[in-house]
Amino acid sequence: MKKINIGLLGMGNIGTGTYVLLEKNKDIIQEATGCQVEITKILDRDTTRDRGIYVDPKKFVSDIDDIVLDEDVQVVIELLGGVSPAKDFIYAALHSGKHVVTANKAAVAADMPRLVSEAKANNVKFMFEASVGGGIPVLSAINGPLQANHFEEVLGIVNGTTNYILTKMTDEGLEYADVLKKAQELGFAEADPTGDVEGLDAANKLSILIYLMFGKYVAPSDIPTTGITKVTKEDIKAAKEKGAVIKLLAKADKDTYSVGPELVSLDHPLSSVNNEFNAIYLTGDAVGQVMLYGKGAGPMPTASAVLGDVIQILKGEK
Ligand code: HSE
């Protein structure tokens, strides 16, 4: 059986989840790809942290070249998060002829057109399903079954942390700051949650959706963005009185785009998307309205999308 070696960049929550899922569902992966897939190298400075699983310490490396220059590594999974140095590492891997899978919306959104063309130029795959909507296969749907449509609009709840906070504020009458800590403990929030609560994470994801749906690149910094830090218990109560809830919506059509807290009427399907769940509500000229719903954050849903991409790549290699 063909052996596929993976280099994993980053072994935090998501990296550990990916490692665990690869071990747990090895049978499925082997059957689908006809390959024996193993994470053979891990770039992470923290070699001693208790991750709740045994990882051979010899797998850890501290220099990216140990992975991108290793001819025995065919696929790189980038889960470092943040633009730098992750983006440079992705370029280095693509240049070295490695397929790259990432969940890193910040790095993808920062340079999407170039990253995509760099992969093409090197005749390798660059896949990032997990970067938008965690475990929800929204990018595959846009690029696959929905690709015969002209897209008209997208409305997305694409940040699990803020949706969790707004849900708890709504259901339990809690204040913003009290809920944020819990979201961090549950592993939804970024290491620095500013990007979540200020809407920047949602803007990264919207930038990716705009590129794939409307064929144009809008840098996240060009998307008008407001976070949820100023949403109060009183705002939530006022929304209730109007028969609505407040959601952080990422929305775009072919000309306009924004991220911010908005009233969503209780009769709209997005109003019932709660906690860390995400949903992307798309309108296409042929299909009409489609809503994709699922867990948008957390180690296992994200690992599901990451390894789905890996399997997709290896199936193409057969
Ligand atoms: N911090 C992100 C969220 C993780 O809360 O949705 C998934 O991208």
XYZ file of C-alpha atoms and ligand atoms in Angstrom:
326
model
C 0.000 0.000 0.000
C 1.234 3.468 -0.907
C 2.449 5.433 2.102
C 1.586 9.113 2.404
C 3.482 11.234 4.886
C 2.005 14.421 6.218
C 3.819 17.356 7.753
C 1.662 19.109 10.335
C 2.330 22.757 11.060
C 0.960 23.575 14.508
C -0.195 21.157 17.181
C -2.583 23.284 19.232
C -6.269 22.416 19.715
C -7.035 21.919 16.029
C -3.730 20.202 15.248
C -4.267 17.778 18.108
C -7.859 17.146 16.968
C -6.602 16.403 13.465
C -3.945 14.023 14.776
C -6.535 12.213 16.908
C -9.084 11.954 14.090
C -6.490 10.617 11.665
C -5.688 7.839 14.138
C -9.324 7.173 15.036
C -10.693 6.995 11.481
C -7.638 5.495 9.826
C -9.772 2.700 8.359
C -12.042 5.114 6.463
C -9.112 7.128 5.177
C -7.258 4.001 4.084
C -10.294 2.607 2.324
C -11.133 5.872 0.557
C -7.617 6.629 -0.627
C -5.922 3.252 -0.867
C -3.069 4.845 1.065
C -1.567 4.454 4.484
C -1.575 8.013 5.780
C 0.555 9.170 8.680
C 1.584 12.463 10.244
C 5.324 11.951 10.308
C 6.538 15.440 11.197
C 5.111 18.145 13.397
C 6.300 21.724 13.524
C 5.614 22.973 17.043
C 7.899 24.462 19.618
C 5.963 22.958 22.494
C 7.094 19.351 22.573
C 6.245 18.630 26.189
C 2.666 19.898 26.600
C 0.132 17.268 27.652
C -2.124 16.911 24.632
C -3.963 13.933 26.068
C -2.444 11.579 23.470
C 0.905 9.951 22.906
C 2.935 11.506 20.122
C 6.412 10.210 19.359
C 8.712 13.091 20.403
C 10.927 12.324 17.375
C 8.157 13.682 15.137
C 8.618 17.223 16.433
C 10.774 19.608 14.420
C 11.515 23.279 14.946
C 12.553 24.308 11.447
C 10.042 24.556 8.606
C 12.716 23.329 6.184
C 12.660 19.962 7.956
C 9.187 19.560 6.480
C 9.112 21.467 3.201
C 12.486 20.099 2.051
C 11.650 16.539 3.081
C 11.042 14.603 -0.120
C 9.128 11.961 1.813
C 6.419 14.456 2.842
C 3.695 14.763 0.210
C 1.073 16.821 2.049
C 1.404 19.741 4.453
C -1.428 20.595 6.842
C -1.094 24.143 8.102
C -2.886 24.808 11.394
C -0.753 27.531 12.924
C -3.365 30.249 12.543
C -2.632 33.917 11.834
C -1.107 35.393 8.696
C 2.538 35.310 9.638
C 4.523 33.089 9.440
C 1.792 30.692 8.268
C 1.417 32.279 4.821
C 5.157 32.107 4.126
C 5.193 28.473 5.192
C 2.282 27.713 2.843
C 4.171 29.329 -0.045
C 7.303 27.385 0.858
C 5.350 24.113 0.864
C 3.653 24.878 -2.474
C 7.007 25.826 -4.035
C 8.430 22.520 -2.870
C 5.666 20.668 -4.669
C 3.647 19.694 -1.583
C -0.133 19.723 -1.513
C -1.347 22.086 1.186
C -4.464 21.874 3.353
C -5.220 24.664 5.789
C -7.934 25.810 8.184
C -6.313 29.222 8.403
C -8.816 31.798 7.167
C -6.541 34.725 7.986
C -3.708 33.423 5.818
C -6.020 32.376 2.968
C -7.962 35.646 2.949
C -4.766 37.710 3.121
C -3.516 36.516 -0.262
C -6.081 34.264 -1.853
C -5.622 34.897 -5.589
C -1.830 34.466 -5.382
C -2.010 31.384 -3.215
C -4.443 29.732 -5.612
C -2.321 30.546 -8.644
C 0.868 29.482 -6.879
C -0.653 26.060 -6.268
C -1.659 25.811 -9.935
C 1.790 26.864 -11.087
C 3.338 24.111 -8.977
C 0.763 21.553 -10.060
C -0.350 20.819 -6.515
C -3.605 21.225 -4.620
C -4.332 23.993 -2.160
C -7.465 23.266 -0.126
C -9.060 25.202 2.705
C -12.565 23.857 3.356
C -12.115 24.192 7.128
C -11.344 27.893 6.835
C -15.025 28.856 6.459
C -17.728 27.279 8.600
C -15.476 24.686 10.278
C -17.059 21.305 9.592
C -19.690 22.645 7.159
C -18.819 21.718 3.554
C -19.708 25.135 2.194
C -16.713 25.750 -0.061
C -17.077 22.311 -1.625
C -20.769 23.044 -2.223
C -19.960 26.367 -3.916
C -17.207 24.826 -6.051
C -19.133 21.621 -6.700
C -22.886 21.035 -6.782
C -23.728 24.759 -6.800
C -21.259 25.855 -9.447
C -23.881 26.154 -12.214
C -25.390 29.156 -10.402
C -24.846 32.862 -10.575
C -24.802 33.670 -6.896
C -26.944 36.579 -5.800
C -26.368 36.831 -2.076
C -24.755 35.238 0.955
C -25.750 35.732 4.580
C -23.524 33.921 7.017
C -23.180 33.266 10.698
C -19.554 32.270 10.360
C -18.038 32.875 13.773
C -18.759 30.320 16.473
C -17.381 32.371 19.359
C -19.593 35.405 18.763
C -22.623 33.266 18.006
C -22.056 31.383 21.261
C -21.759 34.667 23.175
C -24.838 36.228 21.576
C -26.856 33.048 22.172
C -25.950 32.934 25.864
C -26.672 36.655 26.222
C -30.084 36.068 24.601
C -31.066 32.871 26.391
C -29.619 33.531 29.827
C -29.649 37.329 29.982
C -25.882 37.372 30.581
C -23.481 40.226 29.850
C -20.933 39.939 27.071
C -17.781 39.684 29.194
C -19.147 36.855 31.338
C -19.708 34.602 28.352
C -16.455 35.262 26.473
C -14.379 33.303 28.973
C -16.556 30.228 28.578
C -16.220 30.361 24.764
C -12.440 30.423 25.169
C -12.542 27.466 27.545
C -14.578 25.486 25.033
C -11.861 26.042 22.416
C -13.947 28.075 19.944
C -12.210 31.402 20.356
C -8.866 32.288 18.814
C -5.864 32.535 21.166
C -6.430 36.263 20.994
C -10.232 36.565 20.904
C -10.092 40.147 19.599
C -10.317 38.824 16.056
C -13.504 36.967 16.924
C -15.349 39.610 18.904
C -14.347 42.501 16.649
C -15.661 40.681 13.584
C -12.263 40.283 11.899
C -12.479 36.495 11.799
C -15.884 36.752 10.103
C -14.445 39.294 7.630
C -11.672 36.840 6.692
C -14.276 34.172 6.018
C -16.486 36.558 4.060
C -13.516 37.546 1.899
C -13.062 33.865 0.987
C -16.774 33.437 0.242
C -16.831 36.565 -1.945
C -13.876 35.284 -3.957
C -15.437 31.902 -4.578
C -19.019 33.097 -5.125
C -18.564 36.378 -6.949
C -15.142 35.875 -8.501
C -13.512 38.979 -7.057
C -10.996 39.480 -4.317
C -11.888 41.879 -1.511
C -9.235 42.116 1.201
C -10.689 41.593 4.687
C -9.495 45.059 5.687
C -11.715 46.522 2.918
C -14.842 44.897 4.332
C -16.753 47.306 6.607
C -16.667 45.417 9.911
C -18.235 45.916 13.330
C -17.875 43.442 16.186
C -20.146 42.526 19.076
C -18.266 44.152 21.949
C -20.794 46.963 22.197
C -23.896 44.777 22.106
C -25.654 45.097 25.464
C -28.312 43.153 27.333
C -30.655 46.050 26.544
C -30.029 45.745 22.773
C -30.897 42.076 22.995
C -34.067 42.815 24.931
C -35.099 45.481 22.404
C -34.527 42.992 19.561
C -36.739 40.433 21.356
C -39.521 42.977 21.609
C -39.336 43.405 17.829
C -39.598 39.644 17.257
C -35.919 39.326 16.354
C -32.529 38.209 17.626
C -29.129 39.844 17.178
C -26.639 37.864 15.097
C -23.196 38.750 13.787
C -23.917 38.574 10.066
C -21.368 38.382 7.281
C -23.214 39.389 4.154
C -22.442 40.101 0.539
C -23.909 40.371 -2.893
C -21.877 41.051 -5.998
C -21.479 44.771 -5.191
C -21.756 45.178 -1.417
C -20.347 43.475 1.656
C -20.204 43.935 5.409
C -19.845 42.240 8.764
C -21.762 43.419 11.815
C -24.437 42.715 14.409
C -27.872 42.757 12.789
C -31.451 42.043 13.719
C -32.586 38.718 12.312
C -36.321 38.182 12.371
C -37.494 35.076 14.220
C -39.117 33.789 11.042
C -35.747 33.699 9.216
C -33.942 30.320 9.397
C -30.728 32.033 10.534
C -32.447 33.149 13.751
C -32.401 29.581 15.057
C -28.671 29.058 14.508
C -27.379 29.036 18.054
C -24.282 28.526 20.186
C -21.124 27.635 18.259
C -23.145 26.526 15.256
C -22.631 28.345 11.984
C -24.853 28.612 8.942
C -24.363 29.964 5.479
C -27.512 31.017 3.660
C -26.862 31.334 -0.071
C -29.017 32.438 -2.954
C -28.236 31.194 -6.452
C -30.147 32.060 -9.608
C -30.985 28.415 -10.297
C -31.066 26.724 -6.924
C -32.773 29.534 -5.010
C -32.034 29.594 -1.308
C -29.835 27.022 0.366
C -28.794 26.962 4.001
C -25.802 24.930 5.131
C -25.694 24.404 8.872
C -23.286 22.748 11.295
C -20.507 23.197 13.794
C -18.323 26.077 12.728
C -15.611 25.784 15.344
C -13.889 23.336 17.639
C -11.230 20.688 17.098
C -13.286 17.774 15.767
C -15.555 19.626 13.287
C -12.502 21.447 11.950
C -10.466 18.237 11.779
C -13.346 16.659 9.842
C -13.009 19.285 7.101
C -9.199 19.220 7.140
C -9.015 15.466 6.677
C -11.837 15.590 4.127
C -9.560 17.809 2.038
C -6.632 15.434 2.522
C -8.729 12.482 1.358
C -9.966 14.492 -1.638
C -6.380 15.229 -2.647
C -5.249 11.631 -2.255
C -8.229 10.339 -4.254
C -7.103 12.622 -7.091
C -3.610 11.136 -6.857
C -4.810 7.581 -7.420
N -12.578 31.385 16.314
C -13.316 30.816 15.239
C -14.786 30.850 15.585
C -12.860 29.414 14.987
O -15.106 31.138 16.732
O -15.607 30.613 14.719
C -13.338 28.820 13.723
O -12.869 29.517 12.604
